Short mmCIF file of N, CA, C and O in Angstrom, two decimals:
data_model
loop_
_atom_site.label_atom_id
_atom_site.label_comp_id
_atom_site.label_asym_id
_atom_site.label_seq_id
_atom_site.Cartn_x
_atom_site.Cartn_y
_atom_site.Cartn_z
N MET C 1 110.35 78.30 155.55
CA MET C 1 110.11 78.84 156.88
C MET C 1 110.86 78.01 157.92
O MET C 1 111.02 76.81 157.76
N LYS C 2 111.19 78.66 159.00
CA LYS C 2 111.85 77.96 160.07
C LYS C 2 110.84 77.08 160.80
O LYS C 2 109.64 77.37 160.83
N THR C 3 111.32 76.02 161.43
CA THR C 3 110.46 75.10 162.15
C THR C 3 109.71 75.81 163.28
O THR C 3 108.53 75.59 163.50
N GLU C 4 110.40 76.72 163.98
CA GLU C 4 109.77 77.46 165.08
C GLU C 4 108.62 78.32 164.58
O GLU C 4 107.57 78.40 165.20
N THR C 5 108.79 78.94 163.42
CA THR C 5 107.73 79.76 162.83
C THR C 5 106.54 78.90 162.45
O THR C 5 105.40 79.28 162.67
N LEU C 6 106.79 77.72 161.90
CA LEU C 6 105.71 76.81 161.54
C LEU C 6 104.95 76.35 162.77
O LEU C 6 103.72 76.26 162.76
N LYS C 7 105.66 76.06 163.86
CA LYS C 7 105.00 75.66 165.10
C LYS C 7 104.12 76.78 165.62
O LYS C 7 103.00 76.54 166.06
N THR C 8 104.62 78.01 165.58
CA THR C 8 103.84 79.15 166.03
C THR C 8 102.59 79.33 165.17
O THR C 8 101.50 79.57 165.69
N LEU C 9 102.74 79.17 163.84
CA LEU C 9 101.58 79.28 162.96
C LEU C 9 100.56 78.20 163.26
O LEU C 9 99.35 78.45 163.28
N ASN C 10 101.02 76.98 163.50
CA ASN C 10 100.10 75.90 163.83
C ASN C 10 99.37 76.16 165.14
O ASN C 10 98.17 75.92 165.23
N VAL C 11 100.07 76.62 166.15
CA VAL C 11 99.45 76.91 167.43
C VAL C 11 98.44 78.06 167.28
O VAL C 11 97.34 77.99 167.82
N LYS C 12 98.79 79.09 166.51
CA LYS C 12 97.85 80.19 166.27
C LYS C 12 96.61 79.70 165.54
O LYS C 12 95.49 80.09 165.86
N SER C 13 96.80 78.83 164.55
CA SER C 13 95.67 78.29 163.80
C SER C 13 94.76 77.46 164.70
O SER C 13 93.54 77.58 164.65
N ILE C 14 95.36 76.63 165.53
CA ILE C 14 94.56 75.80 166.45
C ILE C 14 93.84 76.68 167.46
O ILE C 14 92.65 76.47 167.73
N ALA C 15 94.52 77.68 168.00
CA ALA C 15 93.88 78.59 168.95
C ALA C 15 92.73 79.34 168.29
O ALA C 15 91.67 79.52 168.88
N GLY C 16 92.94 79.79 167.06
CA GLY C 16 91.88 80.48 166.32
C GLY C 16 90.69 79.57 166.06
O GLY C 16 89.53 79.98 166.19
N TYR C 17 90.97 78.31 165.71
CA TYR C 17 89.90 77.35 165.48
C TYR C 17 89.10 77.12 166.76
O TYR C 17 87.88 77.12 166.76
N ILE C 18 89.79 76.93 167.89
CA ILE C 18 89.11 76.70 169.16
C ILE C 18 88.27 77.91 169.56
O ILE C 18 87.13 77.77 170.00
N ALA C 19 88.82 79.11 169.38
CA ALA C 19 88.07 80.33 169.70
C ALA C 19 86.82 80.44 168.83
O ALA C 19 85.73 80.76 169.33
N GLY C 20 86.95 80.16 167.54
CA GLY C 20 85.80 80.20 166.64
C GLY C 20 84.77 79.15 167.00
O GLY C 20 83.56 79.40 166.96
N LEU C 21 85.24 77.97 167.37
CA LEU C 21 84.33 76.90 167.77
C LEU C 21 83.57 77.29 169.03
O LEU C 21 82.34 77.11 169.11
N LEU C 22 84.26 77.83 170.02
CA LEU C 22 83.60 78.28 171.25
C LEU C 22 82.59 79.39 170.96
O LEU C 22 81.49 79.41 171.52
N PHE C 23 82.96 80.33 170.08
CA PHE C 23 82.05 81.42 169.71
C PHE C 23 80.80 80.86 169.05
O PHE C 23 79.68 81.21 169.41
N GLY C 24 80.98 79.96 168.10
CA GLY C 24 79.84 79.35 167.41
C GLY C 24 78.96 78.55 168.35
O GLY C 24 77.73 78.62 168.28
N LEU C 25 79.57 77.78 169.25
CA LEU C 25 78.79 77.03 170.24
C LEU C 25 78.02 77.97 171.15
O LEU C 25 76.86 77.72 171.47
N GLY C 26 78.67 79.05 171.57
CA GLY C 26 77.99 80.03 172.41
C GLY C 26 76.79 80.65 171.71
O GLY C 26 75.72 80.83 172.31
N LEU C 27 76.96 80.96 170.43
CA LEU C 27 75.85 81.51 169.66
C LEU C 27 74.70 80.50 169.56
O LEU C 27 73.53 80.85 169.71
N GLY C 28 75.05 79.25 169.31
CA GLY C 28 74.03 78.22 169.18
C GLY C 28 73.31 77.94 170.48
O GLY C 28 72.08 77.88 170.53
N ILE C 29 74.07 77.79 171.57
CA ILE C 29 73.48 77.49 172.87
C ILE C 29 72.60 78.63 173.36
O ILE C 29 71.53 78.41 173.93
N SER C 30 73.02 79.88 173.11
CA SER C 30 72.25 81.04 173.56
C SER C 30 71.04 81.33 172.68
O SER C 30 70.23 82.18 173.01
N GLY C 31 70.94 80.65 171.54
CA GLY C 31 69.81 80.87 170.64
C GLY C 31 69.99 82.07 169.73
O GLY C 31 69.05 82.48 169.05
N MET C 32 71.19 82.62 169.66
CA MET C 32 71.40 83.83 168.86
C MET C 32 71.55 83.53 167.37
O MET C 32 71.69 84.45 166.58
N THR C 33 71.50 82.26 166.98
CA THR C 33 71.47 81.95 165.55
C THR C 33 70.04 81.99 165.01
O THR C 33 69.84 81.81 163.82
N ASP C 34 69.09 82.23 165.88
CA ASP C 34 67.68 82.34 165.48
C ASP C 34 67.37 83.81 165.22
O ASP C 34 67.30 84.60 166.15
N PRO C 35 67.15 84.18 163.95
CA PRO C 35 66.90 85.59 163.65
C PRO C 35 65.64 86.12 164.31
O PRO C 35 65.54 87.31 164.60
N ALA C 36 64.67 85.27 164.60
CA ALA C 36 63.44 85.72 165.27
C ALA C 36 63.76 86.25 166.66
O ALA C 36 63.13 87.22 167.12
N ARG C 37 64.74 85.66 167.33
CA ARG C 37 65.11 86.13 168.67
C ARG C 37 65.73 87.53 168.59
O ARG C 37 65.43 88.40 169.40
N VAL C 38 66.58 87.74 167.60
CA VAL C 38 67.21 89.05 167.42
C VAL C 38 66.16 90.09 167.04
O VAL C 38 66.12 91.20 167.59
N LEU C 39 65.29 89.74 166.10
CA LEU C 39 64.23 90.67 165.70
C LEU C 39 63.28 90.96 166.86
O LEU C 39 62.79 92.08 166.98
N GLY C 40 63.06 89.95 167.72
CA GLY C 40 62.24 90.17 168.92
C GLY C 40 62.89 91.16 169.87
O GLY C 40 62.21 91.96 170.51
N PHE C 41 64.21 91.15 169.94
CA PHE C 41 64.91 92.12 170.79
C PHE C 41 64.77 93.53 170.23
O PHE C 41 64.65 94.50 170.98
N LEU C 42 64.76 93.64 168.92
CA LEU C 42 64.66 94.96 168.28
C LEU C 42 63.22 95.49 168.26
O LEU C 42 63.01 96.67 167.98
N ASP C 43 62.25 94.66 168.56
CA ASP C 43 60.84 95.04 168.57
C ASP C 43 60.47 95.61 169.94
O ASP C 43 59.80 94.96 170.75
N LEU C 44 60.89 96.85 170.19
CA LEU C 44 60.69 97.45 171.51
C LEU C 44 59.22 97.66 171.88
O LEU C 44 58.87 97.64 173.06
N PHE C 45 58.37 97.88 170.92
CA PHE C 45 56.98 98.20 171.21
C PHE C 45 56.04 97.05 170.91
O PHE C 45 54.82 97.21 170.93
N GLY C 46 56.58 95.87 170.65
CA GLY C 46 55.76 94.69 170.37
C GLY C 46 56.08 93.60 171.37
O GLY C 46 56.11 93.82 172.58
N ALA C 47 56.37 92.42 170.86
CA ALA C 47 56.72 91.27 171.70
C ALA C 47 58.22 91.30 171.98
O ALA C 47 58.98 90.49 171.46
N TRP C 48 58.64 92.24 172.83
CA TRP C 48 60.07 92.45 173.10
C TRP C 48 60.67 91.23 173.80
O TRP C 48 60.10 90.70 174.75
N ASP C 49 61.82 90.77 173.32
CA ASP C 49 62.55 89.64 173.88
C ASP C 49 63.90 90.14 174.40
O ASP C 49 64.79 90.46 173.61
N PRO C 50 64.08 90.23 175.73
CA PRO C 50 65.32 90.80 176.29
C PRO C 50 66.51 89.84 176.31
O PRO C 50 67.58 90.21 176.77
N THR C 51 66.36 88.63 175.79
CA THR C 51 67.42 87.62 175.87
C THR C 51 68.75 88.12 175.33
O THR C 51 69.80 87.89 175.93
N LEU C 52 68.73 88.82 174.20
CA LEU C 52 69.96 89.29 173.58
C LEU C 52 70.72 90.24 174.51
O LEU C 52 71.95 90.25 174.53
N MET C 53 69.99 91.01 175.31
CA MET C 53 70.64 91.93 176.23
C MET C 53 71.52 91.16 177.23
O MET C 53 72.63 91.59 177.55
N PHE C 54 71.06 90.01 177.68
CA PHE C 54 71.85 89.21 178.62
C PHE C 54 73.05 88.57 177.94
O PHE C 54 74.12 88.49 178.53
N VAL C 55 72.88 88.13 176.71
CA VAL C 55 74.01 87.56 175.96
C VAL C 55 75.06 88.64 175.71
O VAL C 55 76.25 88.43 175.93
N LEU C 56 74.62 89.81 175.27
CA LEU C 56 75.56 90.92 175.03
C LEU C 56 76.22 91.37 176.33
O LEU C 56 77.43 91.64 176.37
N GLY C 57 75.45 91.44 177.40
CA GLY C 57 76.01 91.82 178.71
C GLY C 57 77.07 90.84 179.17
O GLY C 57 78.13 91.23 179.67
N GLY C 58 76.80 89.54 179.00
CA GLY C 58 77.79 88.52 179.37
C GLY C 58 79.06 88.66 178.54
O GLY C 58 80.17 88.51 179.06
N ALA C 59 78.90 88.98 177.26
CA ALA C 59 80.07 89.15 176.39
C ALA C 59 80.88 90.37 176.80
O ALA C 59 82.11 90.33 176.82
N VAL C 60 80.21 91.46 177.15
CA VAL C 60 80.91 92.68 177.56
C VAL C 60 81.68 92.45 178.85
O VAL C 60 82.85 92.83 178.97
N VAL C 61 81.06 91.81 179.82
CA VAL C 61 81.74 91.54 181.09
C VAL C 61 82.94 90.62 180.88
O VAL C 61 84.04 90.88 181.40
N THR C 62 82.75 89.56 180.11
CA THR C 62 83.84 88.62 179.83
C THR C 62 84.99 89.33 179.12
O THR C 62 86.17 89.14 179.47
N ASN C 63 84.68 90.15 178.13
CA ASN C 63 85.70 90.88 177.38
C ASN C 63 86.41 91.89 178.28
O ASN C 63 87.64 92.03 178.21
N PHE C 64 85.67 92.59 179.10
CA PHE C 64 86.25 93.57 180.01
C PHE C 64 87.29 92.92 180.93
O PHE C 64 88.41 93.41 181.07
N ILE C 65 86.91 91.82 181.54
CA ILE C 65 87.83 91.12 182.44
C ILE C 65 88.99 90.50 181.66
O ILE C 65 90.15 90.62 182.06
N GLY C 66 88.69 89.87 180.53
CA GLY C 66 89.72 89.22 179.74
C GLY C 66 90.80 90.18 179.26
O GLY C 66 91.99 89.87 179.34
N TYR C 67 90.39 91.34 178.77
CA TYR C 67 91.38 92.32 178.30
C TYR C 67 92.29 92.76 179.44
O TYR C 67 93.50 92.90 179.27
N ARG C 68 91.72 92.99 180.60
CA ARG C 68 92.55 93.43 181.71
C ARG C 68 93.55 92.36 182.13
O ARG C 68 94.69 92.66 182.47
N LEU C 69 93.15 91.11 182.09
CA LEU C 69 94.07 90.03 182.45
C LEU C 69 95.15 89.84 181.39
O LEU C 69 96.34 89.71 181.71
N VAL C 70 94.76 89.81 180.12
CA VAL C 70 95.71 89.56 179.04
C VAL C 70 96.70 90.71 178.89
O VAL C 70 97.90 90.48 178.69
N LEU C 71 96.24 91.94 179.00
CA LEU C 71 97.13 93.08 178.77
C LEU C 71 98.09 93.33 179.93
O LEU C 71 98.94 94.22 179.84
N ARG C 72 98.00 92.55 180.99
CA ARG C 72 99.00 92.62 182.05
C ARG C 72 100.31 91.97 181.59
O ARG C 72 101.36 92.22 182.15
N ARG C 73 100.20 91.13 180.56
CA ARG C 73 101.38 90.46 180.01
C ARG C 73 102.17 91.46 179.16
O ARG C 73 101.61 92.39 178.62
N LYS C 74 103.46 91.22 179.02
CA LYS C 74 104.30 92.07 178.19
C LYS C 74 104.04 91.82 176.71
O LYS C 74 104.18 92.72 175.90
N ALA C 75 103.70 90.59 176.37
CA ALA C 75 103.47 90.21 174.97
C ALA C 75 102.51 89.02 174.95
O ALA C 75 102.37 88.31 175.94
N PRO C 76 101.86 88.80 173.81
CA PRO C 76 101.00 87.62 173.71
C PRO C 76 101.82 86.34 173.76
O PRO C 76 103.05 86.36 173.56
N LEU C 77 101.17 85.22 174.01
CA LEU C 77 101.88 83.95 174.10
C LEU C 77 102.59 83.59 172.80
O LEU C 77 103.70 83.08 172.82
N TYR C 78 101.94 83.84 171.66
CA TYR C 78 102.50 83.46 170.37
C TYR C 78 102.61 84.65 169.44
O TYR C 78 102.03 84.67 168.38
N GLY C 79 103.32 85.66 169.87
CA GLY C 79 103.54 86.84 169.06
C GLY C 79 104.51 87.76 169.76
O GLY C 79 104.79 87.62 170.95
N ARG C 80 105.01 88.71 169.00
CA ARG C 80 105.99 89.65 169.56
C ARG C 80 105.33 90.80 170.31
O ARG C 80 105.88 91.31 171.27
N ALA C 81 104.15 91.21 169.84
CA ALA C 81 103.47 92.35 170.45
C ALA C 81 101.97 92.21 170.23
O ALA C 81 101.53 91.54 169.31
N PHE C 82 101.21 92.85 171.10
CA PHE C 82 99.76 92.88 170.92
C PHE C 82 99.42 93.75 169.72
O PHE C 82 100.09 94.75 169.47
N GLN C 83 98.41 93.38 168.99
CA GLN C 83 97.96 94.16 167.84
C GLN C 83 96.66 94.87 168.22
O GLN C 83 95.57 94.33 168.05
N LEU C 84 96.80 96.05 168.77
CA LEU C 84 95.65 96.82 169.22
C LEU C 84 95.39 97.98 168.27
O LEU C 84 96.32 98.53 167.69
N PRO C 85 94.12 98.36 168.11
CA PRO C 85 93.83 99.49 167.22
C PRO C 85 94.42 100.78 167.76
O PRO C 85 94.47 101.00 168.97
N THR C 86 94.88 101.62 166.86
CA THR C 86 95.47 102.89 167.26
C THR C 86 94.60 104.08 166.86
O THR C 86 94.70 105.14 167.45
N ARG C 87 93.76 103.91 165.84
CA ARG C 87 92.92 105.02 165.38
C ARG C 87 91.78 105.26 166.35
O ARG C 87 91.19 104.32 166.88
N GLN C 88 91.46 106.53 166.57
CA GLN C 88 90.36 106.88 167.45
C GLN C 88 89.41 107.87 166.80
O GLN C 88 88.48 108.33 167.45
N ASP C 89 89.62 108.17 165.53
CA ASP C 89 88.77 109.14 164.86
C ASP C 89 87.57 108.44 164.23
O ASP C 89 87.57 107.24 164.01
N LEU C 90 86.53 109.22 163.99
CA LEU C 90 85.35 108.73 163.29
C LEU C 90 85.37 109.32 161.89
O LEU C 90 85.56 110.51 161.72
N ASP C 91 85.16 108.46 160.89
CA ASP C 91 85.10 108.96 159.53
C ASP C 91 83.85 108.40 158.85
O ASP C 91 83.12 107.59 159.43
N GLY C 92 83.60 108.83 157.64
CA GLY C 92 82.42 108.43 156.91
C GLY C 92 82.35 106.93 156.67
O GLY C 92 81.27 106.33 156.71
N ARG C 93 83.50 106.31 156.42
CA ARG C 93 83.53 104.86 156.20
C ARG C 93 83.07 104.11 157.45
O ARG C 93 82.29 103.17 157.37
N LEU C 94 83.55 104.53 158.61
CA LEU C 94 83.18 103.86 159.85
C LEU C 94 81.70 104.06 160.15
O LEU C 94 80.98 103.10 160.46
N ILE C 95 81.24 105.30 160.06
CA ILE C 95 79.83 105.59 160.37
C ILE C 95 78.91 104.92 159.34
O ILE C 95 77.90 104.32 159.71
N GLY C 96 79.27 104.99 158.07
CA GLY C 96 78.46 104.35 157.04
C GLY C 96 78.43 102.84 157.19
O GLY C 96 77.38 102.20 157.06
N GLY C 97 79.58 102.25 157.49
CA GLY C 97 79.64 100.81 157.69
C GLY C 97 78.83 100.37 158.89
O GLY C 97 78.12 99.36 158.84
N ALA C 98 78.92 101.14 159.98
CA ALA C 98 78.13 100.81 161.17
C ALA C 98 76.64 100.92 160.88
O ALA C 98 75.84 100.08 161.32
N ALA C 99 76.25 101.94 160.12
CA ALA C 99 74.83 102.12 159.77
C ALA C 99 74.35 100.97 158.90
O ALA C 99 73.27 100.41 159.13
N LEU C 100 75.15 100.59 157.90
CA LEU C 100 74.76 99.46 157.04
C LEU C 100 74.69 98.15 157.82
O LEU C 100 73.79 97.34 157.61
N PHE C 101 75.62 97.95 158.74
CA PHE C 101 75.61 96.76 159.58
C PHE C 101 74.31 96.73 160.39
O PHE C 101 73.62 95.70 160.43
N GLY C 102 73.97 97.83 161.02
CA GLY C 102 72.75 97.88 161.84
C GLY C 102 71.49 97.69 161.01
O GLY C 102 70.57 96.98 161.44
N ILE C 103 71.44 98.30 159.85
CA ILE C 103 70.28 98.14 158.97
C ILE C 103 70.15 96.68 158.53
O ILE C 103 69.06 96.09 158.59
N GLY C 104 71.25 96.09 158.11
CA GLY C 104 71.22 94.69 157.70
C GLY C 104 70.84 93.76 158.82
O GLY C 104 70.07 92.81 158.64
N TRP C 105 71.34 94.03 160.02
CA TRP C 105 71.03 93.21 161.18
C TRP C 105 69.54 93.33 161.52
O TRP C 105 68.87 92.34 161.78
N GLY C 106 69.03 94.55 161.47
CA GLY C 106 67.62 94.77 161.77
C GLY C 106 66.69 94.16 160.74
O GLY C 106 65.61 93.66 161.07
N LEU C 107 67.08 94.19 159.47
CA LEU C 107 66.23 93.64 158.42
C LEU C 107 66.25 92.11 158.40
O LEU C 107 65.23 91.46 158.16
N SER C 108 67.43 91.53 158.63
CA SER C 108 67.57 90.08 158.47
C SER C 108 67.52 89.32 159.80
O SER C 108 67.20 88.14 159.81
N GLY C 109 67.92 89.98 160.89
CA GLY C 109 68.03 89.29 162.16
C GLY C 109 69.36 88.57 162.32
O GLY C 109 69.59 87.89 163.31
N TYR C 110 70.24 88.73 161.35
CA TYR C 110 71.55 88.08 161.39
C TYR C 110 72.66 89.12 161.41
O TYR C 110 72.59 90.11 160.69
N CYS C 111 73.69 88.88 162.21
CA CYS C 111 74.95 89.58 162.05
C CYS C 111 75.94 88.51 161.59
O CYS C 111 75.60 87.33 161.55
N PRO C 112 77.15 88.88 161.20
CA PRO C 112 78.04 87.91 160.56
C PRO C 112 78.29 86.62 161.35
O PRO C 112 78.26 85.53 160.78
N GLY C 113 78.54 86.71 162.65
CA GLY C 113 78.83 85.49 163.43
C GLY C 113 77.69 84.49 163.37
O GLY C 113 77.89 83.33 162.96
N PRO C 114 76.49 84.87 163.80
CA PRO C 114 75.37 83.93 163.73
C PRO C 114 75.04 83.49 162.31
O PRO C 114 74.60 82.35 162.10
N ALA C 115 75.24 84.36 161.32
CA ALA C 115 74.96 83.98 159.94
C ALA C 115 75.88 82.83 159.50
O ALA C 115 75.42 81.85 158.92
N ILE C 116 77.15 82.94 159.82
CA ILE C 116 78.09 81.88 159.44
C ILE C 116 77.83 80.62 160.26
O ILE C 116 77.89 79.51 159.74
N ALA C 117 77.48 80.79 161.56
CA ALA C 117 77.17 79.64 162.39
C ALA C 117 75.90 78.93 161.91
O ALA C 117 75.73 77.74 162.16
N SER C 118 75.02 79.62 161.22
CA SER C 118 73.75 79.06 160.75
C SER C 118 73.81 78.54 159.33
O SER C 118 72.79 78.10 158.79
N ILE C 119 74.96 78.56 158.71
CA ILE C 119 75.05 78.24 157.28
C ILE C 119 74.63 76.81 156.96
O ILE C 119 74.17 76.53 155.86
N ALA C 120 74.71 75.91 157.95
CA ALA C 120 74.28 74.52 157.70
C ALA C 120 72.79 74.44 157.40
O ALA C 120 72.35 73.58 156.65
N GLY C 121 72.00 75.34 157.98
CA GLY C 121 70.55 75.37 157.72
C GLY C 121 70.21 76.50 156.78
O GLY C 121 69.31 77.30 157.07
N LEU C 122 70.91 76.60 155.66
CA LEU C 122 70.79 77.73 154.73
C LEU C 122 69.34 77.92 154.26
O LEU C 122 68.70 76.98 153.80
N THR C 123 68.85 79.14 154.41
CA THR C 123 67.53 79.52 153.93
C THR C 123 67.69 80.67 152.94
O THR C 123 68.78 81.24 152.82
N GLY C 124 66.61 81.04 152.28
CA GLY C 124 66.66 82.15 151.33
C GLY C 124 67.09 83.45 151.99
O GLY C 124 68.01 84.13 151.49
N PRO C 125 66.45 83.86 153.12
CA PRO C 125 66.88 85.10 153.77
C PRO C 125 68.34 85.07 154.24
O PRO C 125 69.04 86.07 154.13
N LEU C 126 68.78 83.92 154.72
CA LEU C 126 70.18 83.81 155.16
C LEU C 126 71.11 83.93 153.96
O LEU C 126 72.12 84.63 154.03
N ALA C 127 70.78 83.28 152.86
CA ALA C 127 71.61 83.38 151.66
C ALA C 127 71.68 84.82 151.17
O ALA C 127 72.75 85.31 150.80
N ALA C 128 70.53 85.52 151.19
CA ALA C 128 70.52 86.92 150.76
C ALA C 128 71.40 87.77 151.67
O ALA C 128 72.15 88.63 151.20
N MET C 129 71.35 87.50 152.97
CA MET C 129 72.18 88.27 153.91
C MET C 129 73.66 87.99 153.65
O MET C 129 74.48 88.91 153.66
N LEU C 130 74.03 86.73 153.43
CA LEU C 130 75.43 86.39 153.18
C LEU C 130 75.94 87.02 151.88
O LEU C 130 77.07 87.53 151.84
N VAL C 131 75.11 87.02 150.84
CA VAL C 131 75.50 87.67 149.58
C VAL C 131 75.69 89.16 149.80
O VAL C 131 76.68 89.75 149.34
N ALA C 132 74.77 89.79 150.54
CA ALA C 132 74.90 91.23 150.83
C ALA C 132 76.15 91.51 151.65
O ALA C 132 76.84 92.52 151.43
N MET C 133 76.47 90.63 152.60
CA MET C 133 77.66 90.81 153.43
C MET C 133 78.93 90.75 152.58
O MET C 133 79.82 91.60 152.72
N VAL C 134 79.01 89.77 151.71
CA VAL C 134 80.19 89.64 150.85
C VAL C 134 80.28 90.84 149.90
O VAL C 134 81.36 91.39 149.69
N ALA C 135 79.15 91.27 149.36
CA ALA C 135 79.14 92.46 148.49
C ALA C 135 79.62 93.68 149.27
O ALA C 135 80.37 94.51 148.74
N GLY C 136 79.22 93.77 150.54
CA GLY C 136 79.67 94.88 151.39
C GLY C 136 81.17 94.86 151.61
O GLY C 136 81.83 95.91 151.64
N TRP C 137 81.75 93.67 151.75
CA TRP C 137 83.21 93.56 151.90
C TRP C 137 83.91 94.11 150.66
O TRP C 137 84.87 94.88 150.78
N PHE C 138 83.41 93.72 149.49
CA PHE C 138 84.02 94.20 148.25
C PHE C 138 83.81 95.70 148.08
O PHE C 138 84.71 96.42 147.65
N LEU C 139 82.63 96.18 148.45
CA LEU C 139 82.34 97.62 148.36
C LEU C 139 83.27 98.41 149.29
O LEU C 139 83.81 99.45 148.91
N ALA C 140 83.47 97.90 150.49
CA ALA C 140 84.35 98.58 151.45
C ALA C 140 85.78 98.67 150.93
O ALA C 140 86.46 99.68 151.14
N ARG C 141 86.24 97.65 150.23
CA ARG C 141 87.59 97.68 149.66
C ARG C 141 87.69 98.63 148.48
O ARG C 141 88.74 99.16 148.20
N ALA C 142 86.55 98.85 147.79
CA ALA C 142 86.55 99.72 146.61
C ALA C 142 86.52 101.20 147.00
O ALA C 142 86.97 102.04 146.24
N ILE C 143 86.02 101.50 148.19
CA ILE C 143 85.95 102.90 148.63
C ILE C 143 87.30 103.27 149.24
O ILE C 143 87.75 102.65 150.19
N PRO C 144 87.95 104.29 148.69
CA PRO C 144 89.29 104.64 149.22
C PRO C 144 89.22 105.16 150.65
O PRO C 144 88.29 105.89 151.01
N ALA C 145 90.20 104.75 151.43
CA ALA C 145 90.29 105.21 152.82
C ALA C 145 91.23 106.39 152.90
O ALA C 145 92.23 106.45 152.20
N ARG C 146 90.89 107.33 153.79
CA ARG C 146 91.80 108.46 154.03
C ARG C 146 92.81 108.04 155.10
O ARG C 146 92.47 107.40 156.07
N SER C 147 94.03 108.40 154.92
CA SER C 147 95.07 108.03 155.89
C SER C 147 95.22 109.08 156.95
O SER C 147 95.10 110.21 156.77
#
């Protein structure tokens, strides 16, 4: 590889690491690594905990503003072009995957980000969720996609 390509890969890796670190810290500071908090948010008719709504709202606002600022650029800092999704159709894989994600989140209180951020305090339910998540990845690859 050329030296310039290696430098770009290193900068991308460091930027990815910093973004992941910030995401994990945000999850930890906001308490979203606690499955009881997530399950409390989903318990609309019991001891409802609205905290997750504020975390999600903050993420949506930040993402909304960030996308508008970044997409004003002609290209990303370390790439030739932005990699944005082009598909806009709904298919069975997308709907099924979203349903399984929601069911798993509701049953365990974990979604992938908080689950990985919580791996240091591994518990039985967390381990079961991580195994199911990995199995889901393999299942998704085994189901053929329509082009």
